[in-house]
CSV table of C-alpha atoms in Angstrom, one decimal:
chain,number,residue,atom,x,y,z
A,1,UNK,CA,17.9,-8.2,20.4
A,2,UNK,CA,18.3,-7.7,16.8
A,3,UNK,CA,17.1,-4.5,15.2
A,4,UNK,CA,13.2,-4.9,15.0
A,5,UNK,CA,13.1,-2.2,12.3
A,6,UNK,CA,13.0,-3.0,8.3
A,7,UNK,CA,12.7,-0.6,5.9
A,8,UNK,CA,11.8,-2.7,3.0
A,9,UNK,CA,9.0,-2.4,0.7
A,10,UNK,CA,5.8,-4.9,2.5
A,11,UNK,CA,7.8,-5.8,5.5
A,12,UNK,CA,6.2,-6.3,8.5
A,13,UNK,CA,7.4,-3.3,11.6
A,14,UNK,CA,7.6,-4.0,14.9
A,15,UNK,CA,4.3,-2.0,15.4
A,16,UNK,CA,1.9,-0.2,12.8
A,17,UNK,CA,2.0,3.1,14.1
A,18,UNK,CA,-1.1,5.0,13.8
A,19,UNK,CA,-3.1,2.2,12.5
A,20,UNK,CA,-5.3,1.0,15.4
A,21,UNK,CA,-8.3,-0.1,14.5
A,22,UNK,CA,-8.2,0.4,10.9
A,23,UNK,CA,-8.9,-3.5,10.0
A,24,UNK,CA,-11.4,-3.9,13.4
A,25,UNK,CA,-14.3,-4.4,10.4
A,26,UNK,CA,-12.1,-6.9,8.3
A,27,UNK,CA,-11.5,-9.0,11.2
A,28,UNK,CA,-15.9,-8.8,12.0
A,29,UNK,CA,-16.4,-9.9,8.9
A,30,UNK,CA,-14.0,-13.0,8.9
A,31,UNK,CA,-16.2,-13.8,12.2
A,32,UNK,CA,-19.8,-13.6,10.6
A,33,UNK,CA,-18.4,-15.0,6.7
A,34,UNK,CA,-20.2,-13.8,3.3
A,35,UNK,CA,-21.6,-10.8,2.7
A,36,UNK,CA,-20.1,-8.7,5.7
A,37,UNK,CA,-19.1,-5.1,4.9
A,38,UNK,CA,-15.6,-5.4,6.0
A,39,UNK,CA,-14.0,-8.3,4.0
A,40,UNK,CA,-14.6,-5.8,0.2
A,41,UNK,CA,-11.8,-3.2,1.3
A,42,UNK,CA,-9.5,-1.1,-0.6
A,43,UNK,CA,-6.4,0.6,0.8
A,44,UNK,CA,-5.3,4.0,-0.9
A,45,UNK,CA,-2.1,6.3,-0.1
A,46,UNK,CA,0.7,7.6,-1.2
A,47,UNK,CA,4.0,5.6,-2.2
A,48,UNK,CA,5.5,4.2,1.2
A,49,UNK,CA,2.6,5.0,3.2
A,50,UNK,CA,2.3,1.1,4.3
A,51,UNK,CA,-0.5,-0.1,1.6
A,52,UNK,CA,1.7,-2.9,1.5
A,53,UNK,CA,1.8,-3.7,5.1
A,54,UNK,CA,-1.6,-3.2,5.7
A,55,UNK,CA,-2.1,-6.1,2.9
A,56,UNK,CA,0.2,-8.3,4.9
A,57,UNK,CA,-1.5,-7.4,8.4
A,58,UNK,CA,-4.8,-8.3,6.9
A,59,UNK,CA,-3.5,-11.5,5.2
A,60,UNK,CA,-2.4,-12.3,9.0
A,61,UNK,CA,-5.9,-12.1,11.0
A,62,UNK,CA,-7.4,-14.0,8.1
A,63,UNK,CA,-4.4,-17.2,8.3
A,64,UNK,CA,-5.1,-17.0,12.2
A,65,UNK,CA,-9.1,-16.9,11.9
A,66,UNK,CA,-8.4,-20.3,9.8
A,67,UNK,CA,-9.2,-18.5,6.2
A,68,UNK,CA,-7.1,-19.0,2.8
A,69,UNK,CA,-5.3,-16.9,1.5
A,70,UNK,CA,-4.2,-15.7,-2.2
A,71,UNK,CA,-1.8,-13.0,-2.5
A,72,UNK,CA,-1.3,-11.4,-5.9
A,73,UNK,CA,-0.2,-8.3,-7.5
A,74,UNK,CA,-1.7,-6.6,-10.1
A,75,UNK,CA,0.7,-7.4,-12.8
A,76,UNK,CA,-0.5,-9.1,-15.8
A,77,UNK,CA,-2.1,-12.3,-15.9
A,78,UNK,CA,-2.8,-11.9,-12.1
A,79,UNK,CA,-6.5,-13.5,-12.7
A,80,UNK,CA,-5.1,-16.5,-13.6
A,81,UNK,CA,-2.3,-17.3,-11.6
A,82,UNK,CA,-5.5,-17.1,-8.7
A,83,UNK,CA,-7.6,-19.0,-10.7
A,84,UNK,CA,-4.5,-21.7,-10.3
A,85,UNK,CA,-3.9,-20.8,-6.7
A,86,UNK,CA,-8.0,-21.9,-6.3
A,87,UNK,CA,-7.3,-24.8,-7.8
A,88,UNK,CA,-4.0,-25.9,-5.8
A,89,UNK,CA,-6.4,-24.9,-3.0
A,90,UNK,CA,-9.0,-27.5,-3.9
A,91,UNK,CA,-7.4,-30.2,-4.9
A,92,UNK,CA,-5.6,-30.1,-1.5
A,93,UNK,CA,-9.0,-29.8,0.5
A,94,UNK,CA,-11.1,-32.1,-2.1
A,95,UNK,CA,-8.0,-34.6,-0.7
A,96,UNK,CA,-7.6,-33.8,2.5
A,97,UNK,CA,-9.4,-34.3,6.3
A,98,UNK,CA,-12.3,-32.0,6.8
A,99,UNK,CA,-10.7,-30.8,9.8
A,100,UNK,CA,-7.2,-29.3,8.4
A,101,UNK,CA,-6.7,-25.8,8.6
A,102,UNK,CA,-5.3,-24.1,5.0
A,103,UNK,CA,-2.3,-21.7,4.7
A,104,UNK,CA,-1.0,-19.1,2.2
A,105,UNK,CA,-0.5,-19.4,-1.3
A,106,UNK,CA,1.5,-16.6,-3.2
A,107,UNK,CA,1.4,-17.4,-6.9
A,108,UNK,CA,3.4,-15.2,-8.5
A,109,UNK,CA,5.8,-17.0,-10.4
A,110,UNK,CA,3.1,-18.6,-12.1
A,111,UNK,CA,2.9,-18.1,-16.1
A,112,UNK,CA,0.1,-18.0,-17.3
A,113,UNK,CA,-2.0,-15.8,-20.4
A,114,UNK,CA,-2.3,-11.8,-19.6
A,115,UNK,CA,-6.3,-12.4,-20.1
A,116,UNK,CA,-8.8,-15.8,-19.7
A,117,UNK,CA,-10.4,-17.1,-22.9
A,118,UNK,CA,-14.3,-17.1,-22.6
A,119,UNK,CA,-13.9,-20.6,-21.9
A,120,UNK,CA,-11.2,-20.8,-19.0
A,121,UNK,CA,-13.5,-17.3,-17.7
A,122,UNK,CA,-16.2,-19.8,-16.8
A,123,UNK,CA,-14.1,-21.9,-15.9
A,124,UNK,CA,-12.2,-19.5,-13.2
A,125,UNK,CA,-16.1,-19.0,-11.5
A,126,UNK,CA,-16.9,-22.9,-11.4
A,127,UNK,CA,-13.6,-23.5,-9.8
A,128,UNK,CA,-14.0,-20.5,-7.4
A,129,UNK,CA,-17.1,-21.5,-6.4
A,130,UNK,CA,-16.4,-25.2,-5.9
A,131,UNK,CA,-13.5,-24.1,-3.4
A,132,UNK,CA,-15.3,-21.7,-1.4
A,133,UNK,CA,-18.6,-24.1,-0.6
A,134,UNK,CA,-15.3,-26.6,0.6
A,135,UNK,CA,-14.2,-24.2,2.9
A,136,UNK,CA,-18.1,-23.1,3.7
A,137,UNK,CA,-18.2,-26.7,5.1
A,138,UNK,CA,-14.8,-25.9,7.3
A,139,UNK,CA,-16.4,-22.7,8.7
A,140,UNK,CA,-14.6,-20.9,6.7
A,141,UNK,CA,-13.4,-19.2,3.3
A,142,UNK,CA,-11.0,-17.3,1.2
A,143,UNK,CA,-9.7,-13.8,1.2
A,144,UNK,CA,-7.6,-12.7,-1.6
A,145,UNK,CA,-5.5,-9.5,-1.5
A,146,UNK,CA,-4.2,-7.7,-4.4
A,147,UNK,CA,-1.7,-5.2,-4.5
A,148,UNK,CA,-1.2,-2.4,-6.6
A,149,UNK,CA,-3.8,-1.9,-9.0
A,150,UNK,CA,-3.2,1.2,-10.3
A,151,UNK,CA,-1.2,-0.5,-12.5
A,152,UNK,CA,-3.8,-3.6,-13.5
A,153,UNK,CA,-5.0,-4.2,-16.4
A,154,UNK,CA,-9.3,-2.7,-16.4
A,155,UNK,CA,-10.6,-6.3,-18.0
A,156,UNK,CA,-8.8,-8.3,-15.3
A,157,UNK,CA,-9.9,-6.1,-12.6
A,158,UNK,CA,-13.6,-5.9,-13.3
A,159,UNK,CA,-13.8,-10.2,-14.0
A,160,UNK,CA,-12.4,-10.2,-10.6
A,161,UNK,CA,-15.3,-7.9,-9.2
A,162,UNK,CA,-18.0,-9.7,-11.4
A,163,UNK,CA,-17.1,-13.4,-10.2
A,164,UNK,CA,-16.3,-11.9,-6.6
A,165,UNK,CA,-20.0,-10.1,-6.7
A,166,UNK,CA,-21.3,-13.4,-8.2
A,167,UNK,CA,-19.9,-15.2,-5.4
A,168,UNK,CA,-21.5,-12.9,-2.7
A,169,UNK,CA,-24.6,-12.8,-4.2
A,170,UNK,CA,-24.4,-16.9,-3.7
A,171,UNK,CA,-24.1,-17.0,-0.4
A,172,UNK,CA,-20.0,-18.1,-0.3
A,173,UNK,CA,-17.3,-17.4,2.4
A,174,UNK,CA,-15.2,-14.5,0.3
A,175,UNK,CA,-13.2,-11.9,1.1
A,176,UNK,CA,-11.3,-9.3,-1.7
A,177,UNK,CA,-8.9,-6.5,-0.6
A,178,UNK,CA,-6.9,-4.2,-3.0
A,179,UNK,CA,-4.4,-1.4,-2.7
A,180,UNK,CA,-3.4,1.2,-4.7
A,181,UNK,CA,-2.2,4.5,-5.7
A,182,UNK,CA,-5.4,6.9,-4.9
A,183,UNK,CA,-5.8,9.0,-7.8
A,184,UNK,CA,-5.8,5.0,-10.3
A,185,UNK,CA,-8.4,3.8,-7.6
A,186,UNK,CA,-10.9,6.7,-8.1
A,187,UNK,CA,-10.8,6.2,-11.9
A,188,UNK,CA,-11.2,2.8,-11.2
A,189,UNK,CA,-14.1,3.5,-9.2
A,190,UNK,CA,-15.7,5.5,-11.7
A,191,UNK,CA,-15.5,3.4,-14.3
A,192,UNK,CA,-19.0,1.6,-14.8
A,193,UNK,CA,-17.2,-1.3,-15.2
A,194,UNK,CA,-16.0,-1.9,-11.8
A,195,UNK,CA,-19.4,0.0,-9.8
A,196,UNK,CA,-19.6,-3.0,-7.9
A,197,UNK,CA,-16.2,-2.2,-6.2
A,198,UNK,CA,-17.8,1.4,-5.3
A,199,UNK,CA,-19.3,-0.3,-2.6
A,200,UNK,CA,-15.7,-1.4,-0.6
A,201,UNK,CA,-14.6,-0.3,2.8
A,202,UNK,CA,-12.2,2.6,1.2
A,203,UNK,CA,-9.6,3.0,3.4
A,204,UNK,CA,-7.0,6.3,2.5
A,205,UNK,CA,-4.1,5.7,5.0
A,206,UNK,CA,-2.2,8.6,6.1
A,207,UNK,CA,0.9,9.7,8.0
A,208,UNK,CA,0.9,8.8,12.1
A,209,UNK,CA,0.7,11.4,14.7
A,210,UNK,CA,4.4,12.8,15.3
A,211,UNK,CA,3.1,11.6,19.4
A,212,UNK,CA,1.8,8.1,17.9
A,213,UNK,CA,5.4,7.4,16.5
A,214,UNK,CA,7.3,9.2,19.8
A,215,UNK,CA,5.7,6.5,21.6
A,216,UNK,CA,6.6,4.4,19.4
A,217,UNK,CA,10.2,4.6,19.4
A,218,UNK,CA,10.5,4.8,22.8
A,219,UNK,CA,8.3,1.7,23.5
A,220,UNK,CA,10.7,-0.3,21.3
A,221,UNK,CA,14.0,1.0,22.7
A,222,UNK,CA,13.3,0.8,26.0
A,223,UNK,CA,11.9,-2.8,25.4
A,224,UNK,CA,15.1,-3.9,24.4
A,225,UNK,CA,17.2,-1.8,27.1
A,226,UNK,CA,18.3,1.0,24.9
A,227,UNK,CA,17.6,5.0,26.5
A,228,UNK,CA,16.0,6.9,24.1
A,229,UNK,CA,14.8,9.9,26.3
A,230,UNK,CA,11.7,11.9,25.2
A,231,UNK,CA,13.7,14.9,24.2
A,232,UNK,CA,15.2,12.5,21.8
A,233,UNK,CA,12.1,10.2,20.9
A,234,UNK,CA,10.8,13.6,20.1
A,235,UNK,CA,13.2,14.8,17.7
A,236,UNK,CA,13.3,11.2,15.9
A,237,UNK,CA,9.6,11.2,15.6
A,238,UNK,CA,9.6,14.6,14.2
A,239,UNK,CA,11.8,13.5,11.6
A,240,UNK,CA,9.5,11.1,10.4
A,241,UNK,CA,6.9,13.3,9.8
A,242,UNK,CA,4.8,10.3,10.4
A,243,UNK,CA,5.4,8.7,7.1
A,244,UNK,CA,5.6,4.9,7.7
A,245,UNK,CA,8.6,4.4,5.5
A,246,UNK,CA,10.3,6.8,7.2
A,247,UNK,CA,9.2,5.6,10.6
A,248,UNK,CA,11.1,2.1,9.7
A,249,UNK,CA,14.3,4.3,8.3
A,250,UNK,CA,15.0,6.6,10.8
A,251,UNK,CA,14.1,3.7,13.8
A,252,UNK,CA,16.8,1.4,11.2
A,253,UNK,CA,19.5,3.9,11.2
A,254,UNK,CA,18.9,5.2,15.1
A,255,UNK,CA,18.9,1.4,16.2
A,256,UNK,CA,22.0,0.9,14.6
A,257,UNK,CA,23.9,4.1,16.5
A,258,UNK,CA,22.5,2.2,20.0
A,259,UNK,CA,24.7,-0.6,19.0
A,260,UNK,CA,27.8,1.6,18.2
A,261,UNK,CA,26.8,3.4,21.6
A,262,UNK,CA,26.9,1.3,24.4
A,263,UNK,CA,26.6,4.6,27.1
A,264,UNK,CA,23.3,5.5,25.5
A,265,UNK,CA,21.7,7.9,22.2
A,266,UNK,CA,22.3,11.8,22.2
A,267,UNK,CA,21.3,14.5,20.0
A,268,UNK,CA,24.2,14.0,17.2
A,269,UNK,CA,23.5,10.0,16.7
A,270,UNK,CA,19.6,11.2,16.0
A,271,UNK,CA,20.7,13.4,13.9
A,272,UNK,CA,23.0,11.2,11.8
A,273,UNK,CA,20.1,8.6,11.9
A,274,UNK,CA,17.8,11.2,11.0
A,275,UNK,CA,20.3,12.1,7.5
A,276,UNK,CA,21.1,8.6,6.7
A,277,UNK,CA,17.3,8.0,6.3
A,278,UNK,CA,16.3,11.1,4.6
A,279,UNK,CA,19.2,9.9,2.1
A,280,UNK,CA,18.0,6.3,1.6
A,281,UNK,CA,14.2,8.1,1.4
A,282,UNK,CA,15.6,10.4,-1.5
A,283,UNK,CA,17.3,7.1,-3.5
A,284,UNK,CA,14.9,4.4,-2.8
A,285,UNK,CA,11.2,6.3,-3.4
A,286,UNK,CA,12.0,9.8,-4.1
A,287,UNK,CA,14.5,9.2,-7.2
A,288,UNK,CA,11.9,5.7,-8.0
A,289,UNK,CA,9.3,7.9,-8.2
A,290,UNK,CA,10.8,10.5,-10.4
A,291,UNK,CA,12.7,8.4,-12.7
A,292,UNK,CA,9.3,7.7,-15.5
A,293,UNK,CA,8.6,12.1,-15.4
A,294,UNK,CA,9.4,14.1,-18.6
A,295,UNK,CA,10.7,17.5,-18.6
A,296,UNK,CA,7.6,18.8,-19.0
A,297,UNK,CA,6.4,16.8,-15.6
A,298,UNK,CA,10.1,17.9,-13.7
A,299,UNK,CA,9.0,21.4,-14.8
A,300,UNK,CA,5.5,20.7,-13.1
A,301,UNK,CA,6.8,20.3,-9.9
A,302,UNK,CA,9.7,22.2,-10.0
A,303,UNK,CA,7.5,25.3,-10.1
A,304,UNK,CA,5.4,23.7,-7.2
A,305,UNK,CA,8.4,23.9,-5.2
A,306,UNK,CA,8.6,27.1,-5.2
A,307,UNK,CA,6.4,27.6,-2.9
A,308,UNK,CA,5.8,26.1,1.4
A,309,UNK,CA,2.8,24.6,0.7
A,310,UNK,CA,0.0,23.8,-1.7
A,311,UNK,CA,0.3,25.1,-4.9
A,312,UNK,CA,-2.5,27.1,-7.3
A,313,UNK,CA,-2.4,25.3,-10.7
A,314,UNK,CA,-2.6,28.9,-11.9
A,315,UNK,CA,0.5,30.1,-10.2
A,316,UNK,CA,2.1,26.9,-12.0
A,317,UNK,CA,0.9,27.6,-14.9
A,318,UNK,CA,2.5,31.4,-14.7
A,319,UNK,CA,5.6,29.6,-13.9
A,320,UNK,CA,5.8,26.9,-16.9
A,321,UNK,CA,4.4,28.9,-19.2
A,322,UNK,CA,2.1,26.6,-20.0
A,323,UNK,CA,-1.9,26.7,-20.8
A,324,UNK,CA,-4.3,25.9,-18.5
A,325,UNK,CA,-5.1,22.4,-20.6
A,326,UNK,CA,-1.7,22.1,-20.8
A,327,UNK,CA,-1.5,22.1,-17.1
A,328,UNK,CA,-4.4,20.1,-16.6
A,329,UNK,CA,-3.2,17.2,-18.3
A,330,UNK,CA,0.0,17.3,-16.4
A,331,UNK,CA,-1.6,17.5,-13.3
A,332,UNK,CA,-3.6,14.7,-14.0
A,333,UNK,CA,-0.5,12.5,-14.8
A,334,UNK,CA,1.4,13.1,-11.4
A,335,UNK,CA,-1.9,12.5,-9.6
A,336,UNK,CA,-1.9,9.4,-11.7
A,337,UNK,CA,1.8,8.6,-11.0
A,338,UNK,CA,1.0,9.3,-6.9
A,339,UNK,CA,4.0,12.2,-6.9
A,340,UNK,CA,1.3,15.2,-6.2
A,341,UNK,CA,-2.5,15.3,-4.6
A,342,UNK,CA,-5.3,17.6,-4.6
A,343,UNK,CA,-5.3,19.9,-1.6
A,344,UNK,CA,-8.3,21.6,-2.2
A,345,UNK,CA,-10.3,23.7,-5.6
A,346,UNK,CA,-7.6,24.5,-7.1
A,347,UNK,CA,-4.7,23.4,-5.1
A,348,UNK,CA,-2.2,20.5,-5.2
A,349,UNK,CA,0.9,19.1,-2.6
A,350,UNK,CA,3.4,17.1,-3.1
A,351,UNK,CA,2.6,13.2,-1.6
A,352,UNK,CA,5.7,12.0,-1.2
A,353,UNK,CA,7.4,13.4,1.9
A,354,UNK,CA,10.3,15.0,1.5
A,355,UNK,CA,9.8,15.6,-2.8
A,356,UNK,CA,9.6,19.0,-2.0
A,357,UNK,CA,13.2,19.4,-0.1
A,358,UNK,CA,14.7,17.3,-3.1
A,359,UNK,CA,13.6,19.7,-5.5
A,360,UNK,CA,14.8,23.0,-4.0
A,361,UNK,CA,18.1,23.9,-3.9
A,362,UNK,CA,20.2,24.4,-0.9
A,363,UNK,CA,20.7,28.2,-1.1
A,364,UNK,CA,23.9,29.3,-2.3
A,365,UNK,CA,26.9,30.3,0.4
């Protein structure tokens, strides 16, 4: 068996640990079609928290419930390299048997303007419209899915949510899902513009339970014939911390040592699995992550390491030197950027597992 594990950016894991029933009102709403609840949903989290994945999952139930699908991401001009997708989509049903199921269309190599003229913007709602009463008639409809719009443009967002509310409001088979960096969604939401997306399923995925991802491992080694014994499924799991990008890592690197280890796991391959992933966690999101902060920002959160926990914007202000506006507006960029989160009045964490570690220094021998 080859190793089920893939710790790459939207790939699918062998199981999405810790998310069981999260899209039970998604799939609902594919059953009883426009206007249900479930198919407006957001997904929020932190970087490598499996937004991605949970885009991907959803795109699955609606393929297999017979629905279309458009995938996008929120990079400019993403409106109208849909409004194309719809229109692939309908000249291929307009042509086609009224029994024929649809598939997937991912559009992003499209090019296309950043924003619609007025014309083509009336255009983009006649030809949504047209596609979704043809797949009314199949019994069934279109879901589109866009990633990351923390980092959309505000007027291409909120002609989305006007056409998709239009759409609704007609009585037509649509279904809109987006992901993206928490602290971007909620001014997003708060922007009058986009009220009508106030009303989405918001969904804030967090970390699995360290017992949720235990099972996990062990239900996937053992599947294939590998011993992973609970002493050690424990210690893998903990290593996690229940982060889903570490999840696919340390199950990556641990999968690897079965191979090299035909007499079975012990403590020191867990532990070299465990490094090697905390390592690729440090280049691939930690360093990613980091690599658009000023000094002033790196100062931020050095002084936020400092301490185990959550961290008092006043103690961080002590330690910077800096004024409390000073320290506002700073905090409001690494919210922005998805490196910190509030923790409470007053109080902010890091949200990327394993930020704080990379910040401190080992202490000196």
């Amino acid at each position: 068996m080859e190793n089920p594990f893939r710790p790459t950016a939207g790939a699918t894991p062998p199981d999405l640990v810790g998310r069981g029933g999260v899209l039970d009102e998604f799939a609902y709403g594919l059953r009883i079609g426009s206007g249900a609840p479930g198919l407006l949903t957001i997904f929020t989290g932190a970087r490598g928290i499996g937004k991605t994945v949970m885009l991907g999952a959803a795109e699955d139930l609606a393929l297999a419930s017979g629905w279309a699908v458009v995938s996008e991401t929120a990079t400019g001009g993403f409106l109208g390299r849909i409004g194309e997708a719809m229109r692939r989509l309908t000249n291929e049903l307009g042509a086609g048997p009224t029994g024929r199921r649809v598939t997937a269309l991912s559009v992003a190599g499209f090019a296309v303007t950043t924003q619609l003229a007025p014309d083509e913007q009336v255009d983009w709602r006649v030809r949504g419209s047209e596609l979704l009463r043809l797949l009314a008639q199949r019994g069934t409809g279109l879901v589109i899915t866009v990633d990351e719009i923390h980092a959309a443009d505000r007027t291409e967002i909120s002609q989305l949510a006007a056409d998709v509310q239009h759409f609704i409001r007609d009585g037509l088979p649509i279904g809109l899902i987006f992901a993206g960096l928490p602290a971007a969604v909620s001014d997003l939401l708060n922007e009058g513009v986009a009220t009508f997306l106030r009303r989405a399923d918001r969904i804030d995925l967090h970390a699995a339970s360290i017992a949720e991802v235990e099972r996990s491992f062990t239900e996937t080694f053992e599947g294939a014939g590998k011993t992973l014994g609970s002493d050690l499924a424990r210690t893998a799991a903990e290593a996690t911390g229940g982060y889903p990008f570490l999840i696919q890592l340390v199950g990556y690197y641990l999968w690897q040592e079965a191979e090299k280890s035909p007499k079975g796991l012990d403590a020191a391959a867990v532990d070299r699995a465990a490094t090697a992933a905390r390592r690729r966690n440090e280049r691939v999101v930690i360093e990613a992550a980091l690599s658009t902060t000023s000094g002033r920002d790196r100062d931020f959160l050095q002084a936020m390491a400092e301490d185990p926990g959550p961290s008092s914007t006043t103690d961080i202000g002590k330690r910077t030197g800096m004024r409390p506006n000073a320290v506002g507006n700073y905090r409001t960029r690494l919210l922005d950027a998805g490196l910190i989160e509030t923790a409470g009045h007053g109080l902010v964490d890091f949200a990327i597992p394993g930020l704080r570690e990379y910040l401190t220094p080992p202490p000196a021998r």
